Amino acid sequence: MRMVDEADFDYEKYGFREVELKNGIVVSYLDINNDENEDFKKGSYRIVSCHNLFIATKSVLKEFKNKLCDELKCLLKLLKITKTKTVLICGLGNEDIVADSLGYSCCKKILATRLLNKKIVKSNICSISPNVQAVTGIKTFDIVYGVAKAIDADLIILIDSLLTNNIKRLGHSFQMSSCGMVPGGAMFDNREISLETTGIKCLSIGVPLMLDLKQLSSINKSIVVSPKDIKFMIEKCSKIIAEVINIVFNPDLSYGEIEELLNPI
């Protein structure tokens, strides 16, 4: 899955727009309202970016996370998902390859609340990290679809590392959409996980953490590379995404209470 604004055509004709906020935060919007568009699936796309994210002050980082929360809430509202609906969060990718482990790293930090006492939490969150077909021998789609049906999920949230051809976006642009995702879509021809294929509403979250050199040179084949500080980037980005999800679905809990439930004594 590439960043939505890196297509080889004029995406602005479809209404793509950017809003610059203070402290270097930029929010991009694209809403496709019909199924006849040949370039984009019907749905809403959001990108929240901050090029100084890894050296940002606490106040700027808080502002960035607050904006991510706002955009996630907006997409959930469009999908008609309330905080009490059953949500399956899927950390896609290969946990053994650092650049591809964003989803796995996120799931370790997300508060799974489905079986917790409802006097404490109101949300119904489950999380899985299905890994990749080469490791499990099972198609990612089959694992996600099977678990989602078993728990009667109202929403599937897919989290994965993205591929980009814009080096300035590496680790700094958080993309969300209501259109689902193709597991390993940048490398393999896998089956899409979406409302159309599962019958369940889907929301995707991704961050570009891999760079395709084919788009930047005369190389005739795709060579995918990642930054040397990729471990730091994965840890930082996964923490941001997990915190945003935990806050949005558990607004009655403080940050400290969420941490206590994640790491009980």
Coordinates of N, CA and C in Angstrom, one line a residue, residues 59-195:
S59 N 5.0 19.1 23.7 CA 3.8 19.8 23.4 C 3.4 19.6 21.9
V60 N 4.4 19.6 21.0 CA 4.1 19.3 19.6 C 3.7 17.9 19.4
L61 N 4.3 16.9 20.1 CA 4.0 15.5 19.9 C 2.5 15.3 20.4
K62 N 2.2 16.0 21.5 CA 0.8 15.9 22.0 C -0.2 16.4 21.0
E63 N 0.2 17.6 20.4 CA -0.7 18.2 19.4 C -0.9 17.2 18.2
F64 N 0.2 16.6 17.8 CA 0.2 15.6 16.7 C -0.7 14.5 17.0
K65 N -0.6 13.9 18.2 CA -1.4 12.8 18.6 C -2.9 13.2 18.7
N66 N -3.1 14.4 19.2 CA -4.5 14.9 19.3 C -5.1 15.0 17.9
K67 N -4.3 15.4 16.9 CA -4.9 15.6 15.5 C -5.2 14.2 15.0
L68 N -4.3 13.2 15.2 CA -4.5 11.8 14.8 C -5.8 11.3 15.4
C69 N -6.0 11.6 16.7 CA -7.3 11.2 17.4 C -8.5 11.8 16.7
D70 N -8.4 13.1 16.4 CA -9.5 13.8 15.7 C -9.9 13.1 14.4
E71 N -8.8 12.8 13.6 CA -9.1 12.2 12.3 C -9.6 10.8 12.4
L72 N -9.1 10.0 13.4 CA -9.6 8.6 13.6 C -11.0 8.7 14.0
K73 N -11.4 9.6 14.9 CA -12.8 9.7 15.4 C -13.7 10.1 14.2
C74 N -13.2 10.9 13.3 CA -13.9 11.3 12.1 C -14.2 10.1 11.2
L75 N -13.2 9.3 11.0 CA -13.4 8.1 10.2 C -14.4 7.1 10.8
L76 N -14.2 6.9 12.2 CA -15.1 6.0 12.9 C -16.6 6.5 12.8
K77 N -16.7 7.8 12.9 CA -18.1 8.4 12.7 C -18.7 8.1 11.3
L78 N -17.8 8.3 10.3 CA -18.3 8.0 9.0 C -18.7 6.6 8.8
L79 N -18.0 5.7 9.5 CA -18.3 4.2 9.4 C -19.4 3.8 10.4
K80 N -19.8 4.8 11.2 CA -20.9 4.6 12.2 C -20.5 3.5 13.2
I81 N -19.2 3.7 13.7 CA -18.7 2.8 14.7 C -18.6 3.6 16.0
T82 N -19.2 3.1 17.1 CA -19.1 3.7 18.4 C -18.1 3.0 19.2
K83 N -17.7 3.6 20.3 CA -16.6 3.0 21.1 C -17.0 1.7 21.8
T84 N -18.2 1.3 21.8 CA -18.6 0.0 22.4 C -18.8 -1.1 21.4
K85 N -18.6 -0.8 20.1 CA -18.6 -1.9 19.1 C -17.4 -2.8 19.2
T86 N -17.6 -4.1 18.7 CA -16.5 -5.0 18.8 C -15.5 -4.7 17.6
V87 N -14.3 -4.5 18.0 CA -13.2 -4.1 17.0 C -12.1 -5.1 17.1
L88 N -11.7 -5.6 15.9 CA -10.6 -6.5 15.8 C -9.4 -5.7 15.2
I89 N -8.3 -5.5 15.9 CA -7.2 -4.8 15.4 C -6.1 -5.8 15.0
C90 N -5.7 -5.7 13.7 CA -4.8 -6.6 13.1 C -3.5 -6.0 12.8
G91 N -2.4 -6.4 13.4 CA -1.1 -5.9 13.1 C -0.5 -6.8 12.0
L92 N -0.6 -6.2 10.8 CA -0.1 -7.0 9.6 C 1.5 -6.9 9.5
G93 N 2.0 -7.7 8.6 CA 3.4 -7.7 8.4 C 4.2 -8.8 9.0
N94 N 5.5 -8.8 8.8 CA 6.4 -9.9 9.3 C 7.1 -9.3 10.5
E95 N 6.8 -9.9 11.6 CA 7.4 -9.5 12.9 C 8.9 -9.7 13.0
D96 N 9.5 -10.5 12.1 CA 10.9 -10.8 12.1 C 11.7 -9.9 11.2
I97 N 11.0 -9.1 10.4 CA 11.7 -8.1 9.6 C 11.3 -6.7 10.2
V98 N 12.3 -6.0 10.7 CA 12.1 -4.8 11.5 C 11.2 -3.8 10.8
A99 N 11.5 -3.5 9.5 CA 10.8 -2.4 8.8 C 9.4 -2.8 8.5
D100 N 9.1 -4.1 8.6 CA 7.7 -4.6 8.3 C 7.0 -5.0 9.6
S101 N 7.5 -4.6 10.8 CA 6.9 -5.0 12.1 C 6.1 -4.0 12.8
L102 N 5.7 -2.9 12.0 CA 4.9 -1.9 12.7 C 3.6 -2.4 13.3
G103 N 2.9 -3.2 12.5 CA 1.6 -3.7 13.0 C 1.8 -4.6 14.3
Y104 N 2.8 -5.5 14.2 CA 3.1 -6.4 15.4 C 3.5 -5.5 16.6
S105 N 4.3 -4.5 16.4 CA 4.7 -3.7 17.5 C 3.5 -2.9 18.1
C106 N 2.6 -2.5 17.2 CA 1.4 -1.8 17.7 C 0.6 -2.7 18.6
C107 N 0.4 -3.9 18.2 CA -0.5 -4.8 18.9 C 0.0 -5.1 20.3
K108 N 1.3 -5.0 20.5 CA 1.8 -5.3 21.8 C 1.5 -4.1 22.8
K109 N 1.1 -3.0 22.2 CA 0.9 -1.8 23.0 C -0.6 -1.4 23.1
I110 N -1.4 -2.2 22.5 CA -2.9 -1.9 22.4 C -3.6 -2.6 23.5
L111 N -4.4 -1.9 24.2 CA -5.2 -2.5 25.3 C -6.4 -3.3 24.8
A112 N -6.3 -4.6 25.0 CA -7.3 -5.6 24.5 C -8.4 -5.6 25.6
T113 N -9.6 -5.1 25.4 CA -10.5 -4.9 26.4 C -11.8 -5.8 26.3
R114 N -11.8 -6.7 25.3 CA -13.1 -7.4 25.1 C -13.5 -8.3 26.3
L115 N -12.6 -8.8 27.0 CA -12.9 -9.7 28.1 C -12.7 -9.1 29.5
L116 N -12.4 -7.8 29.5 CA -12.2 -7.1 30.7 C -13.6 -6.7 31.3
N117 N -13.6 -6.5 32.6 CA -14.8 -6.1 33.3 C -15.4 -4.8 32.7
K118 N -16.6 -4.9 32.3 CA -17.3 -3.7 31.7 C -17.6 -2.6 32.7
K119 N -17.3 -2.8 34.0 CA -17.4 -1.8 34.9 C -16.2 -0.9 34.9
I120 N -15.1 -1.5 34.3 CA -13.8 -0.8 34.2 C -13.7 -0.1 32.8
V121 N -14.0 -0.9 31.8 CA -13.9 -0.4 30.4 C -15.2 -0.7 29.6
K122 N -15.5 0.2 28.7 CA -16.8 0.0 27.9 C -16.4 -0.5 26.5
S123 N -15.2 -0.4 26.1 CA -14.8 -0.8 24.7 C -14.7 -2.4 24.6
N124 N -14.7 -2.8 23.4 CA -14.6 -4.3 23.1 C -13.5 -4.4 22.0
I125 N -12.2 -4.4 22.5 CA -11.1 -4.4 21.5 C -10.4 -5.8 21.6
C126 N -10.1 -6.4 20.5 CA -9.3 -7.6 20.4 C -8.1 -7.2 19.4
S127 N -7.0 -7.9 19.6 CA -5.9 -7.7 18.7 C -5.2 -9.0 18.3
I128 N -4.8 -9.1 17.1 CA -4.0 -10.2 16.6 C -2.9 -9.8 15.7
S129 N -1.8 -10.6 15.6 CA -0.7 -10.3 14.7 C -0.6 -11.6 13.9
P130 N -1.3 -11.7 12.7 CA -1.3 -13.0 11.9 C 0.0 -13.3 11.2
N131 N 1.0 -12.4 11.3 CA 2.3 -12.7 10.6 C 2.0 -12.8 9.1
V132 N 2.9 -13.5 8.4 CA 2.8 -13.6 6.9 C 2.7 -15.0 6.5
Q133 N 2.1 -15.2 5.3 CA 1.9 -16.6 4.7 C 3.1 -17.4 4.7
A134 N 4.3 -16.8 4.4 CA 5.5 -17.5 4.3 C 5.9 -18.2 5.6
V135 N 5.5 -17.6 6.7 CA 5.8 -18.1 8.1 C 4.7 -19.1 8.5
T136 N 3.5 -18.7 8.4 CA 2.4 -19.5 8.9 C 1.8 -20.6 8.0
G137 N 2.0 -20.4 6.7 CA 1.4 -21.3 5.7 C -0.1 -21.0 5.5
I138 N -0.6 -19.9 6.1 CA -2.0 -19.6 6.0 C -2.1 -18.2 5.4
K139 N -3.0 -18.0 4.5 CA -3.1 -16.6 4.0 C -3.6 -15.7 5.0
T140 N -3.0 -14.5 5.1 CA -3.4 -13.5 6.1 C -4.9 -13.2 6.0
F141 N -5.5 -13.1 4.8 CA -6.9 -12.9 4.7 C -7.7 -13.9 5.5
D142 N -7.3 -15.2 5.4 CA -8.1 -16.3 6.0 C -8.0 -16.2 7.5
I143 N -6.9 -15.8 8.1 CA -6.7 -15.7 9.5 C -7.6 -14.5 10.0
V144 N -7.5 -13.4 9.4 CA -8.2 -12.2 9.8 C -9.7 -12.4 9.6
Y145 N -10.1 -12.9 8.5 CA -11.5 -13.1 8.3 C -12.1 -14.1 9.3
G146 N -11.4 -15.2 9.5 CA -11.8 -16.3 10.4 C -12.0 -15.7 11.8
V147 N -11.0 -15.0 12.3 CA -11.1 -14.4 13.7 C -12.2 -13.4 13.8
A148 N -12.3 -12.5 12.8 CA -13.4 -11.5 12.8 C -14.7 -12.1 12.8
K149 N -15.0 -13.2 12.1 CA -16.3 -13.8 12.1 C -16.5 -14.5 13.4
A150 N -15.5 -15.1 14.0 CA -15.6 -15.8 15.3 C -16.0 -14.9 16.4
I151 N -15.5 -13.7 16.4 CA -15.9 -12.7 17.5 C -17.0 -11.8 17.1
D152 N -17.5 -12.0 15.9 CA -18.6 -11.1 15.4 C -18.2 -9.6 15.4
A153 N -17.0 -9.3 14.8 CA -16.5 -8.0 14.8 C -17.3 -7.0 14.0
D154 N -17.5 -5.8 14.5 CA -18.2 -4.8 13.8 C -17.2 -4.0 12.9
L155 N -15.9 -4.0 13.2 CA -14.9 -3.3 12.5 C -13.5 -4.0 12.6
I156 N -12.8 -4.0 11.5 CA -11.5 -4.5 11.4 C -10.5 -3.3 11.2
I157 N -9.6 -3.1 12.1 CA -8.5 -2.1 11.9 C -7.2 -2.7 11.5
L158 N -6.7 -2.4 10.3 CA -5.5 -3.0 9.8 C -4.4 -2.0 9.9
I159 N -3.3 -2.5 10.5 CA -2.1 -1.6 10.7 C -0.9 -2.3 10.0
D160 N -0.2 -1.5 9.2 CA 0.9 -2.1 8.5 C 1.9 -1.0 8.1
S161 N 3.1 -1.4 7.8 CA 4.2 -0.6 7.3 C 3.8 -0.3 5.8
L162 N 4.1 0.9 5.3 CA 3.8 1.3 3.9 C 5.1 1.4 3.2
L163 N 5.0 1.4 1.9 CA 6.1 1.6 0.9 C 5.9 3.0 0.3
T164 N 7.0 3.8 0.2 CA 6.9 5.1 -0.3 C 8.0 5.3 -1.4
N165 N 7.9 6.3 -2.3 CA 9.0 6.7 -3.1 C 9.4 8.1 -2.8
N166 N 8.9 8.6 -1.7 CA 9.2 10.0 -1.2 C 10.0 9.9 0.1
I167 N 11.3 10.1 0.1 CA 12.1 9.9 1.2 C 11.7 10.8 2.4
K168 N 11.1 12.0 2.1 CA 10.7 12.9 3.1 C 9.5 12.4 3.9
R169 N 8.8 11.4 3.4 CA 7.7 10.8 4.2 C 8.0 9.7 5.1
L170 N 9.2 9.2 5.0 CA 9.6 8.0 5.9 C 9.4 8.3 7.4
G171 N 8.5 7.6 8.0 CA 8.3 7.7 9.4 C 7.6 8.9 9.9
H172 N 7.2 9.8 9.0 CA 6.6 11.0 9.4 C 5.1 11.2 8.9
S173 N 4.6 10.4 8.1 CA 3.3 10.6 7.5 C 2.4 9.4 7.9
F174 N 1.4 9.6 8.7 CA 0.5 8.6 9.2 C -0.8 8.6 8.4
Q175 N -1.0 7.5 7.6 CA -2.1 7.5 6.7 C -3.2 6.6 7.2
M176 N -4.5 7.1 7.1 CA -5.6 6.3 7.5 C -6.7 6.4 6.4
S177 N -7.4 5.3 6.3 CA -8.5 5.2 5.3 C -9.6 4.3 5.7
S178 N -10.7 4.5 5.1 CA -11.9 3.6 5.3 C -12.0 2.5 4.3
C179 N -10.9 2.3 3.6 CA -11.0 1.4 2.3 C -10.3 0.1 2.5
G180 N -9.9 -0.3 3.7 CA -9.3 -1.6 3.8 C -7.8 -1.6 3.4
M181 N -7.3 -2.8 3.2 CA -5.8 -2.9 2.8 C -5.5 -4.2 2.2
V182 N -4.5 -4.3 1.4 CA -4.0 -5.5 0.8 C -2.7 -5.9 1.6
P183 N -2.8 -7.0 2.4 CA -1.6 -7.4 3.2 C -0.4 -7.6 2.2
G184 N 0.7 -7.0 2.6 CA 1.9 -7.1 1.7 C 1.7 -6.6 0.3
G185 N 0.8 -5.6 0.2 CA 0.4 -5.2 -1.1 C 1.6 -4.6 -1.9
A186 N 2.6 -4.1 -1.3 CA 3.7 -3.5 -2.0 C 4.6 -4.5 -2.6
M187 N 4.5 -5.8 -2.1 CA 5.5 -6.8 -2.5 C 4.8 -8.0 -3.2
F188 N 3.6 -8.3 -2.8 CA 2.9 -9.5 -3.2 C 1.5 -9.2 -3.7
D189 N 0.9 -10.2 -4.4 CA -0.4 -10.0 -4.9 C -1.4 -10.8 -4.0
N190 N -1.7 -10.2 -2.8 CA -2.5 -10.9 -1.9 C -3.9 -10.4 -1.9
R191 N -4.9 -11.1 -1.3 CA -6.3 -10.7 -1.3 C -6.5 -9.5 -0.4
E192 N -7.3 -8.6 -0.9 CA -7.6 -7.4 -0.1 C -8.5 -7.7 1.0
I193 N -8.3 -7.1 2.2 CA -9.2 -7.1 3.3 C -10.0 -5.9 3.3
S194 N -11.2 -5.9 3.1 CA -12.1 -4.8 3.0 C -13.5 -5.1 3.2
L195 N -14.4 -4.1 3.2 CA -15.8 -4.4 3.4 C -16.3 -5.3 2.3

